[in-house]
Amino acid sequence: DIGASMTLHAFGAYFGLAVAGILYRSGLRKGHENEESAYYSDLFAMIGTLFLWMFWPSFNSAIAEPGDKQCRAIVNTYFSLAACVLTAFAFSSLVEHRGKLN
């Protein structure tokens, strides 16, 4: 890994899980009427997703040596993004009780 991003993201994931475990309270399971997403929130999430899909490969390969290593970093980034999308769709279909993509 050229930029040590695996180490950085693994730390972030474990740190987030630890903080979520510490702050979790079982009494908060009941829903609230304001928990629905707003239109602008969904719109910003879609814009951010498109922005990352367009520019993440160039960011990920910026410090690689020009040539084959840089192209490999870009292609690997697109492959990992595609694998994440397919995995998210698969798990969404498995978790939903009717098999729908929700």
N, CA, C and O atoms as a printed pandas DataFrame, in Angstrom:
     atom_number atom_name residue_name chain_id  residue_number  x_coord  y_coord  z_coord
0              1         N          ASP        A               1    0.844   -1.174    0.000
1              2        CA          ASP        A               1    0.000    0.000    0.000
2              3         C          ASP        A               1    0.889    1.236    0.000
3              4         O          ASP        A               1    1.680    1.443    0.920
4              5         N          ILE        A               2    0.754    2.038   -1.016
5              6        CA          ILE        A               2    1.663    3.166   -1.204
6              7         C          ILE        A               2    1.505    4.223   -0.113
7              8         O          ILE        A               2    2.499    4.676    0.455
8              9         N          GLY        A               3    0.284    4.616    0.181
9             10        CA          GLY        A               3    0.061    5.700    1.130
10            11         C          GLY        A               3   -0.276    5.256    2.537
11            12         O          GLY        A               3   -0.695    6.082    3.347
12            13         N          ALA        A               4   -0.111    3.987    2.857
13            14        CA          ALA        A               4   -0.442    3.423    4.170
14            15         C          ALA        A               4   -1.912    3.651    4.517
15            16         O          ALA        A               4   -2.267    3.801    5.686
16            17         N          SER        A               5   -2.755    3.676    3.498
17            18        CA          SER        A               5   -4.170    3.931    3.745
18            19         C          SER        A               5   -4.862    2.750    4.419
19            20         O          SER        A               5   -5.854    2.940    5.123
20            21         N          MET        A               6   -4.356    1.536    4.214
21            22        CA          MET        A               6   -4.950    0.385    4.902
22            23         C          MET        A               6   -4.790    0.522    6.411
23            24         O          MET        A               6   -5.729    0.264    7.165
24            25         N          THR        A               7   -3.616    0.924    6.846
25            26        CA          THR        A               7   -3.372    1.114    8.276
26            27         C          THR        A               7   -4.251    2.223    8.826
27            28         O          THR        A               7   -4.844    2.081    9.895
28            29         N          LEU        A               8   -4.334    3.312    8.104
29            30        CA          LEU        A               8   -5.126    4.454    8.542
30            31         C          LEU        A               8   -6.609    4.099    8.633
31            32         O          LEU        A               8   -7.262    4.424    9.625
32            33         N          HIS        A               9   -7.141    3.441    7.618
33            34        CA          HIS        A               9   -8.558    3.107    7.628
34            35         C          HIS        A               9   -8.878    1.988    8.615
35            36         O          HIS        A               9   -9.963    1.977    9.197
36            37         N          ALA        A              10   -7.967    1.060    8.812
37            38        CA          ALA        A              10   -8.192    0.021    9.819
38            39         C          ALA        A              10   -8.247    0.645   11.212
39            40         O          ALA        A              10   -9.089    0.274   12.030
40            41         N          PHE        A              11   -7.350    1.591   11.479
41            42        CA          PHE        A              11   -7.388    2.290   12.764
42            43         C          PHE        A              11   -8.710    3.031   12.926
43            44         O          PHE        A              11   -9.332    2.964   13.986
44            45         N          GLY        A              12   -9.145    3.736   11.880
45            46        CA          GLY        A              12  -10.407    4.470   11.948
46            47         C          GLY        A              12  -11.598    3.556   12.189
47            48         O          GLY        A              12  -12.512    3.898   12.939
48            49         N          ALA        A              13  -11.581    2.389   11.549
49            50        CA          ALA        A              13  -12.683    1.441   11.723
50            51         C          ALA        A              13  -12.732    0.912   13.152
51            52         O          ALA        A              13  -13.797    0.887   13.768
52            53         N          TYR        A              14  -11.595    0.492   13.677
53            54        CA          TYR        A              14  -11.582   -0.042   15.044
54            55         C          TYR        A              14  -11.872    1.044   16.073
55            56         O          TYR        A              14  -12.542    0.787   17.074
56            57         N          PHE        A              15  -11.376    2.249   15.837
57            58        CA          PHE        A              15  -11.656    3.356   16.743
58            59         C          PHE        A              15  -13.150    3.670   16.740
59            60         O          PHE        A              15  -13.742    3.877   17.799
60            61         N          GLY        A              16  -13.760    3.707   15.555
61            62        CA          GLY        A              16  -15.191    3.972   15.457
62            63         C          GLY        A              16  -16.025    2.905   16.136
63            64         O          GLY        A              16  -17.004    3.217   16.814
64            65         N          LEU        A              17  -15.644    1.644   15.959
65            66        CA          LEU        A              17  -16.369    0.561   16.632
66            67         C          LEU        A              17  -16.230    0.645   18.145
67            68         O          LEU        A              17  -17.189    0.391   18.874
68            69         N          ALA        A              18  -15.042    1.002   18.619
69            70        CA          ALA        A              18  -14.830    1.120   20.065
70            71         C          ALA        A              18  -15.661    2.261   20.647
71            72         O          ALA        A              18  -16.289    2.099   21.694
72            73         N          VAL        A              19  -15.669    3.404   19.982
73            74        CA          VAL        A              19  -16.447    4.543   20.474
74            75         C          VAL        A              19  -17.942    4.233   20.416
75            76         O          VAL        A              19  -18.682    4.578   21.338
76            77         N          ALA        A              20  -18.392    3.584   19.340
77            78        CA          ALA        A              20  -19.810    3.218   19.248
78            79         C          ALA        A              20  -20.190    2.236   20.351
79            80         O          ALA        A              20  -21.286    2.322   20.906
80            81         N          GLY        A              21  -19.298    1.306   20.672
81            82        CA          GLY        A              21  -19.573    0.362   21.751
82            83         C          GLY        A              21  -19.629    1.035   23.105
83            84         O          GLY        A              21  -20.434    0.653   23.954
84            85         N          ILE        A              22  -18.791    2.028   23.318
85            86        CA          ILE        A              22  -18.778    2.744   24.595
86            87         C          ILE        A              22  -20.012    3.632   24.743
87            88         O          ILE        A              22  -20.600    3.701   25.822
88            89         N          LEU        A              23  -20.403    4.308   23.668
89            90        CA          LEU        A              23  -21.511    5.255   23.741
90            91         C          LEU        A              23  -22.886    4.618   23.567
91            92         O          LEU        A              23  -23.897    5.302   23.728
92            93         N          TYR        A              24  -22.949    3.338   23.245
93            94        CA          TYR        A              24  -24.226    2.671   22.987
94            95         C          TYR        A              24  -25.042    2.559   24.266
95            96         O          TYR        A              24  -24.535    2.176   25.320
96            97         N          ARG        A              25  -26.318    2.902   24.145
97            98        CA          ARG        A              25  -27.268    2.722   25.241
98            99         C          ARG        A              25  -28.489    2.010   24.683
99           100         O          ARG        A              25  -29.041    2.430   23.666
100          101         N          SER        A              26  -28.908    0.953   25.330
101          102        CA          SER        A              26  -30.005    0.139   24.796
102          103         C          SER        A              26  -31.345    0.864   24.812
103          104         O          SER        A              26  -32.251    0.474   24.076
104          105         N          GLY        A              27  -31.497    1.877   25.605
105          106        CA          GLY        A              27  -32.750    2.619   25.667
106          107         C          GLY        A              27  -32.997    3.488   24.450
107          108         O          GLY        A              27  -34.089    4.037   24.297
108          109         N          LEU        A              28  -32.015    3.624   23.588
109          110        CA          LEU        A              28  -32.157    4.485   22.420
110          111         C          LEU        A              28  -32.694    3.750   21.197
111          112         O          LEU        A              28  -32.678    4.305   20.098
112          113         N          ARG        A              29  -33.157    2.544   21.354
113          114        CA          ARG        A              29  -33.628    1.758   20.209
114          115         C          ARG        A              29  -34.948    2.272   19.647
115          116         O          ARG        A              29  -35.230    2.060   18.468
116          117         N          LYS        A              30  -35.744    2.924   20.440
117          118        CA          LYS        A              30  -37.034    3.401   19.960
118          119         C          LYS        A              30  -36.813    4.510   18.936
119          120         O          LYS        A              30  -35.959    5.380   19.109
120          121         N          GLY        A              31  -37.589    4.457   17.886
121          122        CA          GLY        A              31  -37.462    5.447   16.820
122          123         C          GLY        A              31  -38.030    6.799   17.227
123          124         O          GLY        A              31  -38.813    6.905   18.171
124          125         N          HIS        A              32  -37.629    7.803   16.512
125          126        CA          HIS        A              32  -38.100    9.157   16.733
126          127         C          HIS        A              32  -38.728    9.642   15.441
127          128         O          HIS        A              32  -38.324    9.219   14.357
128          129         N          GLU        A              33  -39.703   10.519   15.542
129          130        CA          GLU        A              33  -40.410   10.973   14.346
130          131         C          GLU        A              33  -39.515   11.757   13.391
131          132         O          GLU        A              33  -39.827   11.850   12.204
132          133         N          ASN        A              34  -38.425   12.316   13.872
133          134        CA          ASN        A              34  -37.528   13.101   13.024
134          135         C          ASN        A              34  -36.354   12.292   12.483
135          136         O          ASN        A              34  -35.378   12.884   12.021
136          137         N          GLU        A              35  -36.410   10.968   12.524
137          138        CA          GLU        A              35  -35.295   10.149   12.067
138          139         C          GLU        A              35  -35.290    9.908   10.563
139          140         O          GLU        A              35  -34.344    9.306   10.055
140          141         N          GLU        A              36  -36.285   10.343    9.850
141          142        CA          GLU        A              36  -36.322   10.146    8.410
142          143         C          GLU        A              36  -35.330   11.087    7.737
143          144         O          GLU        A              36  -35.038   12.170    8.243
144          145         N          SER        A              37  -34.822   10.658    6.593
145          146        CA          SER        A              37  -33.864   11.498    5.882
146          147         C          SER        A              37  -34.601   12.582    5.103
147          148         O          SER        A              37  -35.732   12.394    4.656
148          149         N          ALA        A              38  -33.939   13.701    4.957
149          150        CA          ALA        A              38  -34.493   14.812    4.189
150          151         C          ALA        A              38  -33.986   14.728    2.754
151          152         O          ALA        A              38  -32.995   14.055    2.474
152          153         N          TYR        A              39  -34.674   15.416    1.855
153          154        CA          TYR        A              39  -34.301   15.374    0.440
154          155         C          TYR        A              39  -32.886   15.894    0.230
155          156         O          TYR        A              39  -32.108   15.281   -0.500
156          157         N          TYR        A              40  -32.543   17.008    0.856
157          158        CA          TYR        A              40  -31.216   17.582    0.652
158          159         C          TYR        A              40  -30.120   16.691    1.223
159          160         O          TYR        A              40  -28.999   16.695    0.715
160          161         N          SER        A              41  -30.420   15.935    2.259
161          162        CA          SER        A              41  -29.433   15.009    2.810
162          163         C          SER        A              41  -29.125   13.895    1.817
163          164         O          SER        A              41  -27.963   13.539    1.623
164          165         N          ASP        A              42  -30.155   13.348    1.191
165          166        CA          ASP        A              42  -29.955   12.318    0.171
166          167         C          ASP        A              42  -29.230   12.884   -1.045
167          168         O          ASP        A              42  -28.383   12.213   -1.634
168          169         N          LEU        A              43  -29.560   14.109   -1.417
169          170        CA          LEU        A              43  -28.913   14.747   -2.561
170          171         C          LEU        A              43  -27.426   14.961   -2.302
171          172         O          LEU        A              43  -26.601   14.686   -3.173
172          173         N          PHE        A              44  -27.078   15.448   -1.115
173          174        CA          PHE        A              44  -25.667   15.650   -0.779
174          175         C          PHE        A              44  -24.911   14.329   -0.711
175          176         O          PHE        A              44  -23.742   14.262   -1.091
176          177         N          ALA        A              45  -25.567   13.286   -0.231
177          178        CA          ALA        A              45  -24.924   11.968   -0.198
178          179         C          ALA        A              45  -24.640   11.473   -1.610
179          180         O          ALA        A              45  -23.581   10.895   -1.858
180          181         N          MET        A              46  -25.562   11.689   -2.534
181          182        CA          MET        A              46  -25.350   11.272   -3.922
182          183         C          MET        A              46  -24.247   12.092   -4.582
183          184         O          MET        A              46  -23.423   11.539   -5.311
184          185         N          ILE        A              47  -24.218   13.384   -4.342
185          186        CA          ILE        A              47  -23.157   14.224   -4.911
186          187         C          ILE        A              47  -21.801   13.811   -4.351
187          188         O          ILE        A              47  -20.825   13.738   -5.097
188          189         N          GLY        A              48  -21.726   13.544   -3.064
189          190        CA          GLY        A              48  -20.471   13.094   -2.463
190          191         C          GLY        A              48  -20.019   11.758   -3.002
191          192         O          GLY        A              48  -18.825   11.542   -3.212
192          193         N          THR        A              49  -20.968   10.852   -3.229
193          194        CA          THR        A              49  -20.627    9.548   -3.800
194          195         C          THR        A              49  -20.076    9.695   -5.206
195          196         O          THR        A              49  -19.063    9.081   -5.543
196          197         N          LEU        A              50  -20.730   10.501   -6.028
197          198        CA          LEU        A              50  -20.236   10.722   -7.390
198          199         C          LEU        A              50  -18.868   11.393   -7.387
199          200         O          LEU        A              50  -17.999   11.048   -8.188
200          201         N          PHE        A              51  -18.681   12.350   -6.488
201          202        CA          PHE        A              51  -17.387   13.024   -6.372
202          203         C          PHE        A              51  -16.287   12.026   -6.025
203          204         O          PHE        A              51  -15.210   12.060   -6.620
204          205         N          LEU        A              52  -16.547   11.141   -5.068
205          206        CA          LEU        A              52  -15.546   10.138   -4.696
206          207         C          LEU        A              52  -15.283    9.148   -5.821
207          208         O          LEU        A              52  -14.134    8.768   -6.047
208          209         N          TRP        A              53  -16.325    8.721   -6.533
209          210        CA          TRP        A              53  -16.131    7.786   -7.647
210          211         C          TRP        A              53  -15.277    8.415   -8.742
211          212         O          TRP        A              53  -14.503    7.717   -9.396
212          213         N          MET        A              54  -15.408    9.728   -8.950
213          214        CA          MET        A              54  -14.632   10.375  -10.012
214          215         C          MET        A              54  -13.196   10.646   -9.597
215          216         O          MET        A              54  -12.279   10.460  -10.397
216          217         N          PHE        A              55  -12.984   11.085   -8.356
217          218        CA          PHE        A              55  -11.675   11.604   -7.984
218          219         C          PHE        A              55  -10.870   10.732   -7.028
219          220         O          PHE        A              55   -9.682   10.992   -6.837
220          221         N          TRP        A              56  -11.463    9.713   -6.422
221          222        CA          TRP        A              56  -10.718    8.881   -5.485
222          223         C          TRP        A              56   -9.563    8.134   -6.137
223          224         O          TRP        A              56   -8.489    8.059   -5.541
224          225         N          PRO        A              57   -9.736    7.571   -7.344
225          226        CA          PRO        A              57   -8.596    6.874   -7.958
226          227         C          PRO        A              57   -7.391    7.784   -8.197
227          228         O          PRO        A              57   -6.255    7.352   -8.002
228          229         N          SER        A              58   -7.611    9.019   -8.609
229          230        CA          SER        A              58   -6.474    9.921   -8.819
230          231         C          SER        A              58   -5.845   10.321   -7.489
231          232         O          SER        A              58   -4.627   10.480   -7.403
232          233         N          PHE        A              59   -6.662   10.486   -6.456
233          234        CA          PHE        A              59   -6.114   10.791   -5.135
234          235         C          PHE        A              59   -5.313    9.615   -4.599
235          236         O          PHE        A              59   -4.256    9.791   -3.993
236          237         N          ASN        A              60   -5.830    8.420   -4.827
237          238        CA          ASN        A              60   -5.191    7.216   -4.312
238          239         C          ASN        A              60   -3.866    6.923   -5.008
239          240         O          ASN        A              60   -2.974    6.320   -4.412
240          241         N          SER        A              61   -3.731    7.341   -6.258
241          242        CA          SER        A              61   -2.514    7.041   -7.017
242          243         C          SER        A              61   -1.591    8.244   -7.150
243          244         O          SER        A              61   -0.626    8.186   -7.913
244          245         N          ALA        A              62   -1.851    9.315   -6.441
245          246        CA          ALA        A              62   -1.081   10.547   -6.621
246          247         C          ALA        A              62    0.383   10.396   -6.235
247          248         O          ALA        A              62    1.246   10.983   -6.888
248          249         N          ILE        A              63    0.689    9.633   -5.202
249          250        CA          ILE        A              63    2.085    9.537   -4.769
250          251         C          ILE        A              63    2.789    8.305   -5.313
251          252         O          ILE        A              63    3.931    8.024   -4.950
252          253         N          ALA        A              64    2.103    7.565   -6.190
253          254        CA          ALA        A              64    2.743    6.401   -6.815
254          255         C          ALA        A              64    3.694    6.875   -7.911
255          256         O          ALA        A              64    3.558    7.978   -8.441
256          257         N          GLU        A              65    4.644    6.031   -8.231
257          258        CA          GLU        A              65    5.561    6.351   -9.317
258          259         C          GLU        A              65    4.787    6.385  -10.625
259          260         O          GLU        A              65    3.952    5.515  -10.871
260          261         N          PRO        A              66    5.055    7.383  -11.471
261          262        CA          PRO        A              66    4.343    7.446  -12.762
262          263         C          PRO        A              66    4.609    6.200  -13.598
263          264         O          PRO        A              66    5.688    5.610  -13.542
264          265         N          GLY        A              67    3.617    5.821  -14.361
265          266        CA          GLY        A              67    3.760    4.651  -15.218
266          267         C          GLY        A              67    2.891    3.512  -14.752
267          268         O          GLY        A              67    1.721    3.694  -14.417
268          269         N          ASP        A              68    3.485    2.330  -14.734
269          270        CA          ASP        A              68    2.736    1.107  -14.442
270          271         C          ASP        A              68    2.156    1.099  -13.029
271          272         O          ASP        A              68    1.016    0.677  -12.836
272          273         N          LYS        A              69    2.917    1.556  -12.046
273          274        CA          LYS        A              69    2.428    1.535  -10.657
274          275         C          LYS        A              69    1.243    2.478  -10.476
275          276         O          LYS        A              69    0.298    2.164   -9.751
276          277         N          GLN        A              70    1.295    3.617  -11.128
277          278        CA          GLN        A              70    0.200    4.569  -11.011
278          279         C          GLN        A              70   -1.067    4.030  -11.692
279          280         O          GLN        A              70   -2.165    4.152  -11.149
280          281         N          CYS        A              71   -0.911    3.442  -12.866
281          282        CA          CYS        A              71   -2.063    2.841  -13.559
282          283         C          CYS        A              71   -2.639    1.681  -12.757
283          284         O          CYS        A              71   -3.857    1.515  -12.689
284          285         N          ARG        A              72   -1.777    0.889  -12.156
285          286        CA          ARG        A              72   -2.241   -0.238  -11.347
286          287         C          ARG        A              72   -3.023    0.254  -10.129
287          288         O          ARG        A              72   -4.025   -0.349   -9.747
288          289         N          ALA        A              73   -2.566    1.344   -9.523
289          290        CA          ALA        A              73   -3.285    1.897   -8.369
290          291         C          ALA        A              73   -4.668    2.400   -8.777
291          292         O          ALA        A              73   -5.634    2.226   -8.034
292          293         N          ILE        A              74   -4.768    3.016   -9.938
293          294        CA          ILE        A              74   -6.065    3.511  -10.413
294          295         C          ILE        A              74   -7.013    2.349  -10.703
295          296         O          ILE        A              74   -8.170    2.371  -10.282
296          297         N          VAL        A              75   -6.529    1.343  -11.414
297          298        CA          VAL        A              75   -7.371    0.193  -11.756
298          299         C          VAL        A              75   -7.791   -0.561  -10.497
299          300         O          VAL        A              75   -8.947   -0.966  -10.375
300          301         N          ASN        A              76   -6.870   -0.752   -9.567
301          302        CA          ASN        A              76   -7.209   -1.443   -8.315
302          303         C          ASN        A              76   -8.241   -0.658   -7.509
303          304         O          ASN        A              76   -9.102   -1.250   -6.858
304          305         N          THR        A              77   -8.156    0.661   -7.550
305          306        CA          THR        A              77   -9.133    1.476   -6.833
306          307         C          THR        A              77  -10.518    1.314   -7.443
307          308         O          THR        A              77  -11.502    1.177   -6.718
308          309         N          TYR        A              78  -10.602    1.329   -8.764
309          310        CA          TYR        A              78  -11.905    1.115   -9.405
310          311         C          TYR        A              78  -12.444   -0.283   -9.124
311          312         O          TYR        A              78  -13.643   -0.452   -8.902
312          313         N          PHE        A              79  -11.573   -1.282   -9.132
313          314        CA          PHE        A              79  -12.017   -2.640   -8.800
314          315         C          PHE        A              79  -12.540   -2.713   -7.369
315          316         O          PHE        A              79  -13.552   -3.364   -7.111
316          317         N          SER        A              80  -11.863   -2.053   -6.445
317          318        CA          SER        A              80  -12.321   -2.090   -5.053
318          319         C          SER        A              80  -13.633   -1.332   -4.882
319          320         O          SER        A              80  -14.493   -1.759   -4.112
320          321         N          LEU        A              81  -13.800   -0.216   -5.587
321          322        CA          LEU        A              81  -15.070    0.506   -5.535
322          323         C          LEU        A              81  -16.212   -0.351   -6.085
323          324         O          LEU        A              81  -17.296   -0.396   -5.504
324          325         N          ALA        A              82  -15.962   -1.028   -7.204
325          326        CA          ALA        A              82  -16.994   -1.883   -7.788
326          327         C          ALA        A              82  -17.324   -3.057   -6.865
327          328         O          ALA        A              82  -18.489   -3.433   -6.734
328          329         N          ALA        A              83  -16.313   -3.633   -6.231
329          330        CA          ALA        A              83  -16.554   -4.740   -5.302
330          331         C          ALA        A              83  -17.364   -4.272   -4.100
331          332         O          ALA        A              83  -18.220   -5.007   -3.608
332          333         N          CYS        A              84  -17.107   -3.069   -3.628
333          334        CA          CYS        A              84  -17.878   -2.530   -2.504
334          335         C          CYS        A              84  -19.340   -2.332   -2.885
335          336         O          CYS        A              84  -20.232   -2.619   -2.086
336          337         N          VAL        A              85  -19.591   -1.847   -4.086
337          338        CA          VAL        A              85  -20.970   -1.646   -4.530
338          339         C          VAL        A              85  -21.701   -2.982   -4.633
339          340         O          VAL        A              85  -22.831   -3.114   -4.163
340          341         N          LEU        A              86  -21.060   -3.963   -5.242
341          342        CA          LEU        A              86  -21.693   -5.277   -5.381
342          343         C          LEU        A              86  -21.940   -5.930   -4.025
343          344         O          LEU        A              86  -22.974   -6.566   -3.820
344          345         N          THR        A              87  -21.000   -5.777   -3.103
345          346        CA          THR        A              87  -21.177   -6.333   -1.764
346          347         C          THR        A              87  -22.315   -5.638   -1.024
347          348         O          THR        A              87  -23.103   -6.294   -0.343
348          349         N          ALA        A              88  -22.407   -4.315   -1.153
349          350        CA          ALA        A              88  -23.492   -3.581   -0.502
350          351         C          ALA        A              88  -24.848   -4.010   -1.049
351          352         O          ALA        A              88  -25.796   -4.181   -0.283
352          353         N          PHE        A              89  -24.950   -4.186   -2.362
353          354        CA          PHE        A              89  -26.209   -4.657   -2.942
354          355         C          PHE        A              89  -26.543   -6.067   -2.474
355          356         O          PHE        A              89  -27.700   -6.360   -2.172
356          357         N          ALA        A              90  -25.552   -6.933   -2.410
357          358        CA          ALA        A              90  -25.791   -8.311   -1.982
358          359         C          ALA        A              90  -26.268   -8.358   -0.532
359          360         O          ALA        A              90  -27.239   -9.047   -0.221
360          361         N          PHE        A              91  -25.590   -7.630    0.356
361          362        CA          PHE        A              91  -25.994   -7.641    1.759
362          363         C          PHE        A              91  -27.344   -6.967    1.959
363          364         O          PHE        A              91  -28.130   -7.395    2.804
364          365         N          SER        A              92  -27.621   -5.921    1.194
365          366        CA          SER        A              92  -28.918   -5.266    1.298
366          367         C          SER        A              92  -30.035   -6.220    0.908
367          368         O          SER        A              92  -31.091   -6.240    1.540
368          369         N          SER        A              93  -29.802   -7.003   -0.123
369          370        CA          SER        A              93  -30.799   -7.982   -0.551
370          371         C          SER        A              93  -30.940   -9.117    0.461
371          372         O          SER        A              93  -32.045   -9.617    0.673
372          373         N          LEU        A              94  -29.847   -9.526    1.084
373          374        CA          LEU        A              94  -29.902  -10.609    2.066
374          375         C          LEU        A              94  -30.562  -10.178    3.369
375          376         O          LEU        A              94  -31.273  -10.965    3.994
376          377         N          VAL        A              95  -30.335   -8.950    3.778
377          378        CA          VAL        A              95  -30.852   -8.467    5.056
378          379         C          VAL        A              95  -32.341   -8.134    4.956
379          380         O          VAL        A              95  -33.091   -8.366    5.904
380          381         N          GLU        A              96  -32.765   -7.603    3.834
381          382        CA          GLU        A              96  -34.170   -7.250    3.647
382          383         C          GLU        A              96  -35.015   -8.520    3.629
383          384         O          GLU        A              96  -34.688   -9.470    2.917
384          385         N          HIS        A              97  -36.084   -8.546    4.397
385          386        CA          HIS        A              97  -36.873   -9.772    4.544
386          387         C          HIS        A              97  -37.606  -10.179    3.268
387          388         O          HIS        A              97  -37.969  -11.348    3.132
388          389         N          ARG        A              98  -37.835   -9.275    2.343
389          390        CA          ARG        A              98  -38.470   -9.637    1.076
390          391         C          ARG        A              98  -37.461   -9.774   -0.061
391          392         O          ARG        A              98  -37.852  -10.035   -1.199
392          393         N          GLY        A              99  -36.187   -9.606    0.222
393          394        CA          GLY        A              99  -35.162   -9.725   -0.802
394          395         C          GLY        A              99  -35.030   -8.511   -1.695
395          396         O          GLY        A              99  -34.380   -8.573   -2.738
396          397         N          LYS        A             100  -35.642   -7.406   -1.295
397          398        CA          LYS        A             100  -35.586   -6.191   -2.103
398          399         C          LYS        A             100  -34.320   -5.404   -1.791
399          400         O          LYS        A             100  -33.720   -5.553   -0.727
400          401         N          LEU        A             101  -33.932   -4.568   -2.738
401          402        CA          LEU        A             101  -32.834   -3.634   -2.495
402          403         C          LEU        A             101  -33.442   -2.375   -1.912
403          404         O          LEU        A             101  -34.115   -1.620   -2.613
404          405         N          ASN        A             102  -33.207   -2.149   -0.638
405          406        CA          ASN        A             102  -33.827   -1.027    0.035
406          407         C          ASN        A             102  -32.765   -0.059    0.485
407          408         O          ASN        A             102  -33.081    0.971    1.081
